[in-house]
């Protein structure tokens, strides 16, 4: 029996000996993931609306609007990227072909199982009705999504505002045609974190060359 | 390694002379592909064999090894509509085990060179780490490995000695993680240890 025990202990020792890698070898830049709806026509759009704030998600999934100088610098960067691609920013949502919404996740947040629905997720922050009275049917993603956001994630979503119903009482889904998720570990230095988020925004547009006006 | 070795060393005097053990530290380098391809010494090997004739031994083996690798930041096209920009840390943990046959090339008071062949299965856990998440696969495959080595006995015809060996191995494990694909795994390495 003792021999069997020693043998099993040896087997356990064998199977528990994986050497973990040194995670500090990874650079500090955010991971940037983008996807888009292949049916979307980015080239035919000419105007877009960008709110003057970034939504942040703190504890309890409660929406907080981030509007200080740091937020404005990130929004200005997004506006600059859109201008480089030929789009004109409008002051009125009703005049915009596209809409852009930015959400900064401050803590681990997981949202799943609400694709195309009108669940509890983004609805309580960037609620579809923000973009017009027609979008009472929730969100409509042209691609599969699942959400698991960790500390330090910036989410950019582009919505198509062109196919609004003539009847303003009609309720339709708001189509999300582009999504960029950037995530990484945050440092204790706010300036460095802002730099990392800014670089992630730049990378999101760099790898989305299809966002371009004719 | 020490914790595993002591019980066997302590009991070795009760085993028949035909039964031999090897316990080694191992250095392994994957060859022919670029996933977790850095040479490392994070491994060990254990063998037990029985002398079925003057020169032939049959037995069993098991070993473990971890190799790592780093891939710099790049943009990966995951699908026609999806792109991911990231750097990656790779970790490949392999556990081959199975049967062995060994043939002594010579039998001298202090040296016993041999050639051996091993065949069995290999469990592998390949993990790709990004900055906040990790992806892994755990494939199984067939494992074969030729080996040439030398047992060195400080005492004439002694039971306790030192062991050195070099080996090549091939396993059929397949893995696909992000933009890296492994269709079979080739490795070379050497072992330093004790035999008793």
PDB file of N, CA, C and O in Angstrom, chain B residues 39-99:
ATOM      1  N   UNK B  39      14.640  26.880 -25.937  1.00  0.00           N
ATOM      2  CA  UNK B  39      15.243  25.778 -25.178  1.00  0.00           C
ATOM      3  C   UNK B  39      15.062  26.030 -23.683  1.00  0.00           C
ATOM      4  O   UNK B  39      15.159  27.173 -23.230  1.00  0.00           O
ATOM      5  N   UNK B  40      14.799  24.974 -22.931  1.00  0.00           N
ATOM      6  CA  UNK B  40      14.660  25.169 -21.488  1.00  0.00           C
ATOM      7  C   UNK B  40      15.103  23.937 -20.717  1.00  0.00           C
ATOM      8  O   UNK B  40      15.156  22.826 -21.264  1.00  0.00           O
ATOM      9  N   UNK B  41      15.388  24.127 -19.456  1.00  0.00           N
ATOM     10  CA  UNK B  41      15.748  23.028 -18.578  1.00  0.00           C
ATOM     11  C   UNK B  41      14.678  22.726 -17.558  1.00  0.00           C
ATOM     12  O   UNK B  41      14.957  22.155 -16.505  1.00  0.00           O
ATOM     13  N   UNK B  42      13.456  23.113 -17.858  1.00  0.00           N
ATOM     14  CA  UNK B  42      12.335  22.880 -16.937  1.00  0.00           C
ATOM     15  C   UNK B  42      11.707  21.510 -17.208  1.00  0.00           C
ATOM     16  O   UNK B  42      10.559  21.422 -17.676  1.00  0.00           O
ATOM     17  N   UNK B  43      12.443  20.458 -16.935  1.00  0.00           N
ATOM     18  CA  UNK B  43      11.885  19.141 -17.196  1.00  0.00           C
ATOM     19  C   UNK B  43      12.598  18.056 -16.411  1.00  0.00           C
ATOM     20  O   UNK B  43      13.695  18.256 -15.871  1.00  0.00           O
ATOM     21  N   UNK B  44      11.961  16.910 -16.311  1.00  0.00           N
ATOM     22  CA  UNK B  44      12.569  15.755 -15.669  1.00  0.00           C
ATOM     23  C   UNK B  44      12.068  14.482 -16.334  1.00  0.00           C
ATOM     24  O   UNK B  44      11.064  14.482 -17.058  1.00  0.00           O
ATOM     25  N   UNK B  45      12.778  13.410 -16.090  1.00  0.00           N
ATOM     26  CA  UNK B  45      12.484  12.137 -16.742  1.00  0.00           C
ATOM     27  C   UNK B  45      12.641  11.015 -15.733  1.00  0.00           C
ATOM     28  O   UNK B  45      13.548  11.041 -14.894  1.00  0.00           O
ATOM     29  N   UNK B  46      11.739  10.048 -15.795  1.00  0.00           N
ATOM     30  CA  UNK B  46      11.813   8.892 -14.902  1.00  0.00           C
ATOM     31  C   UNK B  46      11.618   7.617 -15.724  1.00  0.00           C
ATOM     32  O   UNK B  46      10.754   7.559 -16.605  1.00  0.00           O
ATOM     33  N   UNK B  47      12.464   6.625 -15.440  1.00  0.00           N
ATOM     34  CA  UNK B  47      12.371   5.354 -16.158  1.00  0.00           C
ATOM     35  C   UNK B  47      12.540   4.195 -15.188  1.00  0.00           C
ATOM     36  O   UNK B  47      13.287   4.293 -14.205  1.00  0.00           O
ATOM     37  N   UNK B  48      11.880   3.122 -15.498  1.00  0.00           N
ATOM     38  CA  UNK B  48      12.112   1.866 -14.791  1.00  0.00           C
ATOM     39  C   UNK B  48      12.203   0.770 -15.861  1.00  0.00           C
ATOM     40  O   UNK B  48      11.413   0.755 -16.801  1.00  0.00           O
ATOM     41  N   UNK B  49      13.230  -0.090 -15.744  1.00  0.00           N
ATOM     42  CA  UNK B  49      13.434  -1.121 -16.769  1.00  0.00           C
ATOM     43  C   UNK B  49      13.883  -2.421 -16.108  1.00  0.00           C
ATOM     44  O   UNK B  49      14.541  -2.414 -15.052  1.00  0.00           O
ATOM     45  N   UNK B  50      13.545  -3.523 -16.755  1.00  0.00           N
ATOM     46  CA  UNK B  50      13.905  -4.851 -16.242  1.00  0.00           C
ATOM     47  C   UNK B  50      14.768  -5.552 -17.279  1.00  0.00           C
ATOM     48  O   UNK B  50      14.430  -5.582 -18.470  1.00  0.00           O
ATOM     49  N   UNK B  51      15.886  -6.093 -16.810  1.00  0.00           N
ATOM     50  CA  UNK B  51      16.805  -6.780 -17.734  1.00  0.00           C
ATOM     51  C   UNK B  51      16.233  -8.147 -18.097  1.00  0.00           C
ATOM     52  O   UNK B  51      16.214  -9.063 -17.264  1.00  0.00           O
ATOM     53  N   UNK B  52      15.774  -8.268 -19.332  1.00  0.00           N
ATOM     54  CA  UNK B  52      15.173  -9.539 -19.760  1.00  0.00           C
ATOM     55  C   UNK B  52      16.217 -10.481 -20.334  1.00  0.00           C
ATOM     56  O   UNK B  52      15.966 -11.662 -20.517  1.00  0.00           O
ATOM     57  N   UNK B  53      17.397  -9.929 -20.667  1.00  0.00           N
ATOM     58  CA  UNK B  53      18.510 -10.763 -21.114  1.00  0.00           C
ATOM     59  C   UNK B  53      19.797 -10.033 -20.741  1.00  0.00           C
ATOM     60  O   UNK B  53      19.760  -8.980 -20.096  1.00  0.00           O
ATOM     61  N   UNK B  54      20.906 -10.577 -21.175  1.00  0.00           N
ATOM     62  CA  UNK B  54      22.183  -9.962 -20.799  1.00  0.00           C
ATOM     63  C   UNK B  54      22.275  -8.521 -21.261  1.00  0.00           C
ATOM     64  O   UNK B  54      22.869  -7.681 -20.589  1.00  0.00           O
ATOM     65  N   UNK B  55      21.693  -8.202 -22.432  1.00  0.00           N
ATOM     66  CA  UNK B  55      21.841  -6.849 -22.966  1.00  0.00           C
ATOM     67  C   UNK B  55      20.510  -6.106 -23.150  1.00  0.00           C
ATOM     68  O   UNK B  55      20.505  -4.903 -23.349  1.00  0.00           O
ATOM     69  N   UNK B  56      19.429  -6.827 -23.145  1.00  0.00           N
ATOM     70  CA  UNK B  56      18.139  -6.185 -23.415  1.00  0.00           C
ATOM     71  C   UNK B  56      17.389  -5.882 -22.109  1.00  0.00           C
ATOM     72  O   UNK B  56      17.361  -6.708 -21.213  1.00  0.00           O
ATOM     73  N   UNK B  57      16.765  -4.701 -22.089  1.00  0.00           N
ATOM     74  CA  UNK B  57      15.888  -4.334 -20.978  1.00  0.00           C
ATOM     75  C   UNK B  57      14.574  -3.802 -21.530  1.00  0.00           C
ATOM     76  O   UNK B  57      14.556  -3.128 -22.573  1.00  0.00           O
ATOM     77  N   UNK B  58      13.529  -4.088 -20.830  1.00  0.00           N
ATOM     78  CA  UNK B  58      12.210  -3.549 -21.184  1.00  0.00           C
ATOM     79  C   UNK B  58      11.642  -2.818 -19.977  1.00  0.00           C
ATOM     80  O   UNK B  58      11.861  -3.236 -18.836  1.00  0.00           O
ATOM     81  N   UNK B  59      10.924  -1.731 -20.245  1.00  0.00           N
ATOM     82  CA  UNK B  59      10.406  -0.984 -19.107  1.00  0.00           C
ATOM     83  C   UNK B  59       9.408   0.077 -19.481  1.00  0.00           C
ATOM     84  O   UNK B  59       8.764   0.005 -20.539  1.00  0.00           O
ATOM     85  N   UNK B  60       9.310   1.044 -18.607  1.00  0.00           N
ATOM     86  CA  UNK B  60       8.345   2.133 -18.800  1.00  0.00           C
ATOM     87  C   UNK B  60       9.023   3.476 -18.480  1.00  0.00           C
ATOM     88  O   UNK B  60      10.029   3.513 -17.765  1.00  0.00           O
ATOM     89  N   UNK B  61       8.467   4.531 -19.017  1.00  0.00           N
ATOM     90  CA  UNK B  61       9.052   5.861 -18.796  1.00  0.00           C
ATOM     91  C   UNK B  61       7.934   6.886 -18.665  1.00  0.00           C
ATOM     92  O   UNK B  61       6.800   6.675 -19.123  1.00  0.00           O
ATOM     93  N   UNK B  62       8.276   8.004 -18.081  1.00  0.00           N
ATOM     94  CA  UNK B  62       7.401   9.180 -18.075  1.00  0.00           C
ATOM     95  C   UNK B  62       8.296  10.401 -17.889  1.00  0.00           C
ATOM     96  O   UNK B  62       9.307  10.335 -17.187  1.00  0.00           O
ATOM     97  N   UNK B  63       7.948  11.468 -18.533  1.00  0.00           N
ATOM     98  CA  UNK B  63       8.726  12.695 -18.348  1.00  0.00           C
ATOM     99  C   UNK B  63       7.798  13.896 -18.437  1.00  0.00           C
ATOM    100  O   UNK B  63       6.662  13.797 -18.912  1.00  0.00           O
ATOM    101  N   UNK B  64       8.306  15.008 -17.966  1.00  0.00           N
ATOM    102  CA  UNK B  64       7.565  16.263 -18.085  1.00  0.00           C
ATOM    103  C   UNK B  64       8.519  17.323 -18.606  1.00  0.00           C
ATOM    104  O   UNK B  64       9.725  17.251 -18.362  1.00  0.00           O
ATOM    105  N   UNK B  65       7.972  18.267 -19.316  1.00  0.00           N
ATOM    106  CA  UNK B  65       8.819  19.374 -19.751  1.00  0.00           C
ATOM    107  C   UNK B  65       7.954  20.588 -20.116  1.00  0.00           C
ATOM    108  O   UNK B  65       6.849  20.434 -20.628  1.00  0.00           O
ATOM    109  N   UNK B  66       8.495  21.767 -19.835  1.00  0.00           N
ATOM    110  CA  UNK B  66       7.837  23.015 -20.220  1.00  0.00           C
ATOM    111  C   UNK B  66       8.802  23.854 -21.051  1.00  0.00           C
ATOM    112  O   UNK B  66       9.951  24.066 -20.661  1.00  0.00           O
ATOM    113  N   UNK B  67       8.319  24.317 -22.202  1.00  0.00           N
ATOM    114  CA  UNK B  67       9.054  25.284 -23.024  1.00  0.00           C
ATOM    115  C   UNK B  67       8.206  26.532 -23.175  1.00  0.00           C
ATOM    116  O   UNK B  67       6.970  26.466 -23.230  1.00  0.00           O
ATOM    117  N   UNK B  68       8.865  27.660 -23.235  1.00  0.00           N
ATOM    118  CA  UNK B  68       8.174  28.931 -23.419  1.00  0.00           C
ATOM    119  C   UNK B  68       8.634  29.623 -24.694  1.00  0.00           C
ATOM    120  O   UNK B  68       9.632  29.241 -25.299  1.00  0.00           O
ATOM    121  N   UNK B  69       7.907  30.669 -25.064  1.00  0.00           N
ATOM    122  CA  UNK B  69       8.298  31.475 -26.221  1.00  0.00           C
ATOM    123  C   UNK B  69       7.541  32.793 -26.199  1.00  0.00           C
ATOM    124  O   UNK B  69       6.489  32.902 -25.547  1.00  0.00           O
ATOM    125  N   UNK B  70       8.081  33.778 -26.867  1.00  0.00           N
ATOM    126  CA  UNK B  70       7.437  35.095 -26.930  1.00  0.00           C
ATOM    127  C   UNK B  70       7.256  35.486 -28.393  1.00  0.00           C
ATOM    128  O   UNK B  70       8.166  35.323 -29.200  1.00  0.00           O
ATOM    129  N   UNK B  71       6.086  36.001 -28.712  1.00  0.00           N
ATOM    130  CA  UNK B  71       5.815  36.511 -30.064  1.00  0.00           C
ATOM    131  C   UNK B  71       5.487  37.993 -29.941  1.00  0.00           C
ATOM    132  O   UNK B  71       4.586  38.367 -29.180  1.00  0.00           O
ATOM    133  N   UNK B  72       6.198  38.816 -30.633  1.00  0.00           N
ATOM    134  CA  UNK B  72       6.013  40.258 -30.551  1.00  0.00           C
ATOM    135  C   UNK B  72       4.672  40.721 -31.082  1.00  0.00           C
ATOM    136  O   UNK B  72       3.928  39.967 -31.720  1.00  0.00           O
ATOM    137  N   UNK B  73       4.362  41.977 -30.812  1.00  0.00           N
ATOM    138  CA  UNK B  73       3.058  42.540 -31.180  1.00  0.00           C
ATOM    139  C   UNK B  73       2.851  42.496 -32.690  1.00  0.00           C
ATOM    140  O   UNK B  73       3.715  42.896 -33.468  1.00  0.00           O
ATOM    141  N   UNK B  74       1.695  42.021 -33.087  1.00  0.00           N
ATOM    142  CA  UNK B  74       1.333  41.941 -34.500  1.00  0.00           C
ATOM    143  C   UNK B  74      -0.186  41.941 -34.619  1.00  0.00           C
ATOM    144  O   UNK B  74      -0.893  41.656 -33.656  1.00  0.00           O
ATOM    145  N   UNK B  75      -0.668  42.266 -35.811  1.00  0.00           N
ATOM    146  CA  UNK B  75      -2.109  42.228 -36.061  1.00  0.00           C
ATOM    147  C   UNK B  75      -2.454  40.909 -36.736  1.00  0.00           C
ATOM    148  O   UNK B  75      -1.913  40.583 -37.792  1.00  0.00           O
ATOM    149  N   UNK B  76      -3.348  40.166 -36.106  1.00  0.00           N
ATOM    150  CA  UNK B  76      -3.735  38.838 -36.585  1.00  0.00           C
ATOM    151  C   UNK B  76      -5.137  38.920 -37.172  1.00  0.00           C
ATOM    152  O   UNK B  76      -6.054  39.419 -36.510  1.00  0.00           O
ATOM    153  N   UNK B  77      -5.321  38.437 -38.383  1.00  0.00           N
ATOM    154  CA  UNK B  77      -6.652  38.401 -38.985  1.00  0.00           C
ATOM    155  C   UNK B  77      -7.333  37.116 -38.535  1.00  0.00           C
ATOM    156  O   UNK B  77      -7.025  36.027 -39.022  1.00  0.00           O
ATOM    157  N   UNK B  78      -8.246  37.219 -37.592  1.00  0.00           N
ATOM    158  CA  UNK B  78      -8.890  36.032 -37.032  1.00  0.00           C
ATOM    159  C   UNK B  78      -9.947  35.465 -37.972  1.00  0.00           C
ATOM    160  O   UNK B  78     -10.207  34.259 -37.979  1.00  0.00           O
ATOM    161  N   UNK B  79     -10.580  36.344 -38.724  1.00  0.00           N
ATOM    162  CA  UNK B  79     -11.586  35.939 -39.706  1.00  0.00           C
ATOM    163  C   UNK B  79     -11.668  37.101 -40.692  1.00  0.00           C
ATOM    164  O   UNK B  79     -11.035  38.144 -40.466  1.00  0.00           O
ATOM    165  N   UNK B  80     -12.431  36.978 -41.764  1.00  0.00           N
ATOM    166  CA  UNK B  80     -12.502  38.109 -42.705  1.00  0.00           C
ATOM    167  C   UNK B  80     -12.966  39.416 -42.058  1.00  0.00           C
ATOM    168  O   UNK B  80     -12.653  40.497 -42.557  1.00  0.00           O
ATOM    169  N   UNK B  81     -13.696  39.342 -40.949  1.00  0.00           N
ATOM    170  CA  UNK B  81     -14.212  40.574 -40.336  1.00  0.00           C
ATOM    171  C   UNK B  81     -13.636  40.841 -38.945  1.00  0.00           C
ATOM    172  O   UNK B  81     -14.056  41.772 -38.281  1.00  0.00           O
ATOM    173  N   UNK B  82     -12.700  40.026 -38.508  1.00  0.00           N
ATOM    174  CA  UNK B  82     -12.157  40.187 -37.149  1.00  0.00           C
ATOM    175  C   UNK B  82     -10.636  40.316 -37.189  1.00  0.00           C
ATOM    176  O   UNK B  82      -9.965  39.551 -37.902  1.00  0.00           O
ATOM    177  N   UNK B  83     -10.112  41.262 -36.419  1.00  0.00           N
ATOM    178  CA  UNK B  83      -8.664  41.434 -36.311  1.00  0.00           C
ATOM    179  C   UNK B  83      -8.284  41.612 -34.849  1.00  0.00           C
ATOM    180  O   UNK B  83      -9.047  42.168 -34.057  1.00  0.00           O
ATOM    181  N   UNK B  84      -7.098  41.136 -34.507  1.00  0.00           N
ATOM    182  CA  UNK B  84      -6.618  41.228 -33.129  1.00  0.00           C
ATOM    183  C   UNK B  84      -5.156  41.656 -33.149  1.00  0.00           C
ATOM    184  O   UNK B  84      -4.338  41.040 -33.835  1.00  0.00           O
ATOM    185  N   UNK B  85      -4.845  42.728 -32.415  1.00  0.00           N
ATOM    186  CA  UNK B  85      -3.465  43.176 -32.288  1.00  0.00           C
ATOM    187  C   UNK B  85      -2.994  42.905 -30.871  1.00  0.00           C
ATOM    188  O   UNK B  85      -3.602  43.381 -29.907  1.00  0.00           O
ATOM    189  N   UNK B  86      -1.916  42.147 -30.757  1.00  0.00           N
ATOM    190  CA  UNK B  86      -1.430  41.773 -29.431  1.00  0.00           C
ATOM    191  C   UNK B  86      -0.034  41.178 -29.534  1.00  0.00           C
ATOM    192  O   UNK B  86       0.402  40.789 -30.619  1.00  0.00           O
ATOM    193  N   UNK B  87       0.662  41.114 -28.400  1.00  0.00           N
ATOM    194  CA  UNK B  87       1.823  40.241 -28.323  1.00  0.00           C
ATOM    195  C   UNK B  87       1.399  38.994 -27.557  1.00  0.00           C
ATOM    196  O   UNK B  87       0.291  38.946 -27.002  1.00  0.00           O
ATOM    197  N   UNK B  88       2.234  37.969 -27.548  1.00  0.00           N
ATOM    198  CA  UNK B  88       1.820  36.694 -26.970  1.00  0.00           C
ATOM    199  C   UNK B  88       2.970  36.033 -26.209  1.00  0.00           C
ATOM    200  O   UNK B  88       4.122  36.117 -26.622  1.00  0.00           O
ATOM    201  N   UNK B  89       2.599  35.389 -25.115  1.00  0.00           N
ATOM    202  CA  UNK B  89       3.518  34.484 -24.437  1.00  0.00           C
ATOM    203  C   UNK B  89       3.007  33.064 -24.654  1.00  0.00           C
ATOM    204  O   UNK B  89       1.814  32.798 -24.475  1.00  0.00           O
ATOM    205  N   UNK B  90       3.897  32.183 -25.038  1.00  0.00           N
ATOM    206  CA  UNK B  90       3.508  30.796 -25.294  1.00  0.00           C
ATOM    207  C   UNK B  90       4.110  29.871 -24.237  1.00  0.00           C
ATOM    208  O   UNK B  90       5.273  30.041 -23.847  1.00  0.00           O
ATOM    209  N   UNK B  91       3.333  28.905 -23.811  1.00  0.00           N
ATOM    210  CA  UNK B  91       3.833  27.898 -22.883  1.00  0.00           C
ATOM    211  C   UNK B  91       3.376  26.521 -23.362  1.00  0.00           C
ATOM    212  O   UNK B  91       2.182  26.303 -23.575  1.00  0.00           O
ATOM    213  N   UNK B  92       4.317  25.620 -23.557  1.00  0.00           N
ATOM    214  CA  UNK B  92       4.000  24.251 -23.987  1.00  0.00           C
ATOM    215  C   UNK B  92       4.477  23.285 -22.909  1.00  0.00           C
ATOM    216  O   UNK B  92       5.675  23.190 -22.643  1.00  0.00           O
ATOM    217  N   UNK B  93       3.532  22.623 -22.283  1.00  0.00           N
ATOM    218  CA  UNK B  93       3.826  21.645 -21.226  1.00  0.00           C
ATOM    219  C   UNK B  93       3.528  20.258 -21.773  1.00  0.00           C
ATOM    220  O   UNK B  93       2.406  19.996 -22.203  1.00  0.00           O
ATOM    221  N   UNK B  94       4.517  19.391 -21.797  1.00  0.00           N
ATOM    222  CA  UNK B  94       4.316  18.081 -22.400  1.00  0.00           C
ATOM    223  C   UNK B  94       4.623  16.966 -21.404  1.00  0.00           C
ATOM    224  O   UNK B  94       5.553  17.076 -20.604  1.00  0.00           O
ATOM    225  N   UNK B  95       3.809  15.926 -21.462  1.00  0.00           N
ATOM    226  CA  UNK B  95       3.975  14.774 -20.567  1.00  0.00           C
ATOM    227  C   UNK B  95       3.899  13.496 -21.395  1.00  0.00           C
ATOM    228  O   UNK B  95       2.836  12.905 -21.557  1.00  0.00           O
ATOM    229  N   UNK B  96       5.032  13.062 -21.956  1.00  0.00           N
ATOM    230  CA  UNK B  96       5.031  11.772 -22.653  1.00  0.00           C
ATOM    231  C   UNK B  96       5.232  10.632 -21.663  1.00  0.00           C
ATOM    232  O   UNK B  96       5.935  10.783 -20.657  1.00  0.00           O
ATOM    233  N   UNK B  97       4.634   9.495 -21.950  1.00  0.00           N
ATOM    234  CA  UNK B  97       4.826   8.307 -21.111  1.00  0.00           C
ATOM    235  C   UNK B  97       4.517   7.069 -21.946  1.00  0.00           C
ATOM    236  O   UNK B  97       3.793   7.153 -22.953  1.00  0.00           O
ATOM    237  N   UNK B  98       5.085   5.952 -21.548  1.00  0.00           N
ATOM    238  CA  UNK B  98       4.835   4.735 -22.304  1.00  0.00           C
ATOM    239  C   UNK B  98       5.877   3.668 -22.024  1.00  0.00           C
ATOM    240  O   UNK B  98       6.414   3.593 -20.911  1.00  0.00           O
ATOM    241  N   UNK B  99       6.199   2.861 -23.045  1.00  0.00           N
ATOM    242  CA  UNK B  99       7.100   1.713 -22.899  1.00  0.00           C
ATOM    243  C   UNK B  99       8.446   2.005 -23.537  1.00  0.00           C
ATOM    244  O   UNK B  99       8.544   2.834 -24.458  1.00  0.00           O
TER     245      UNK B  99
END
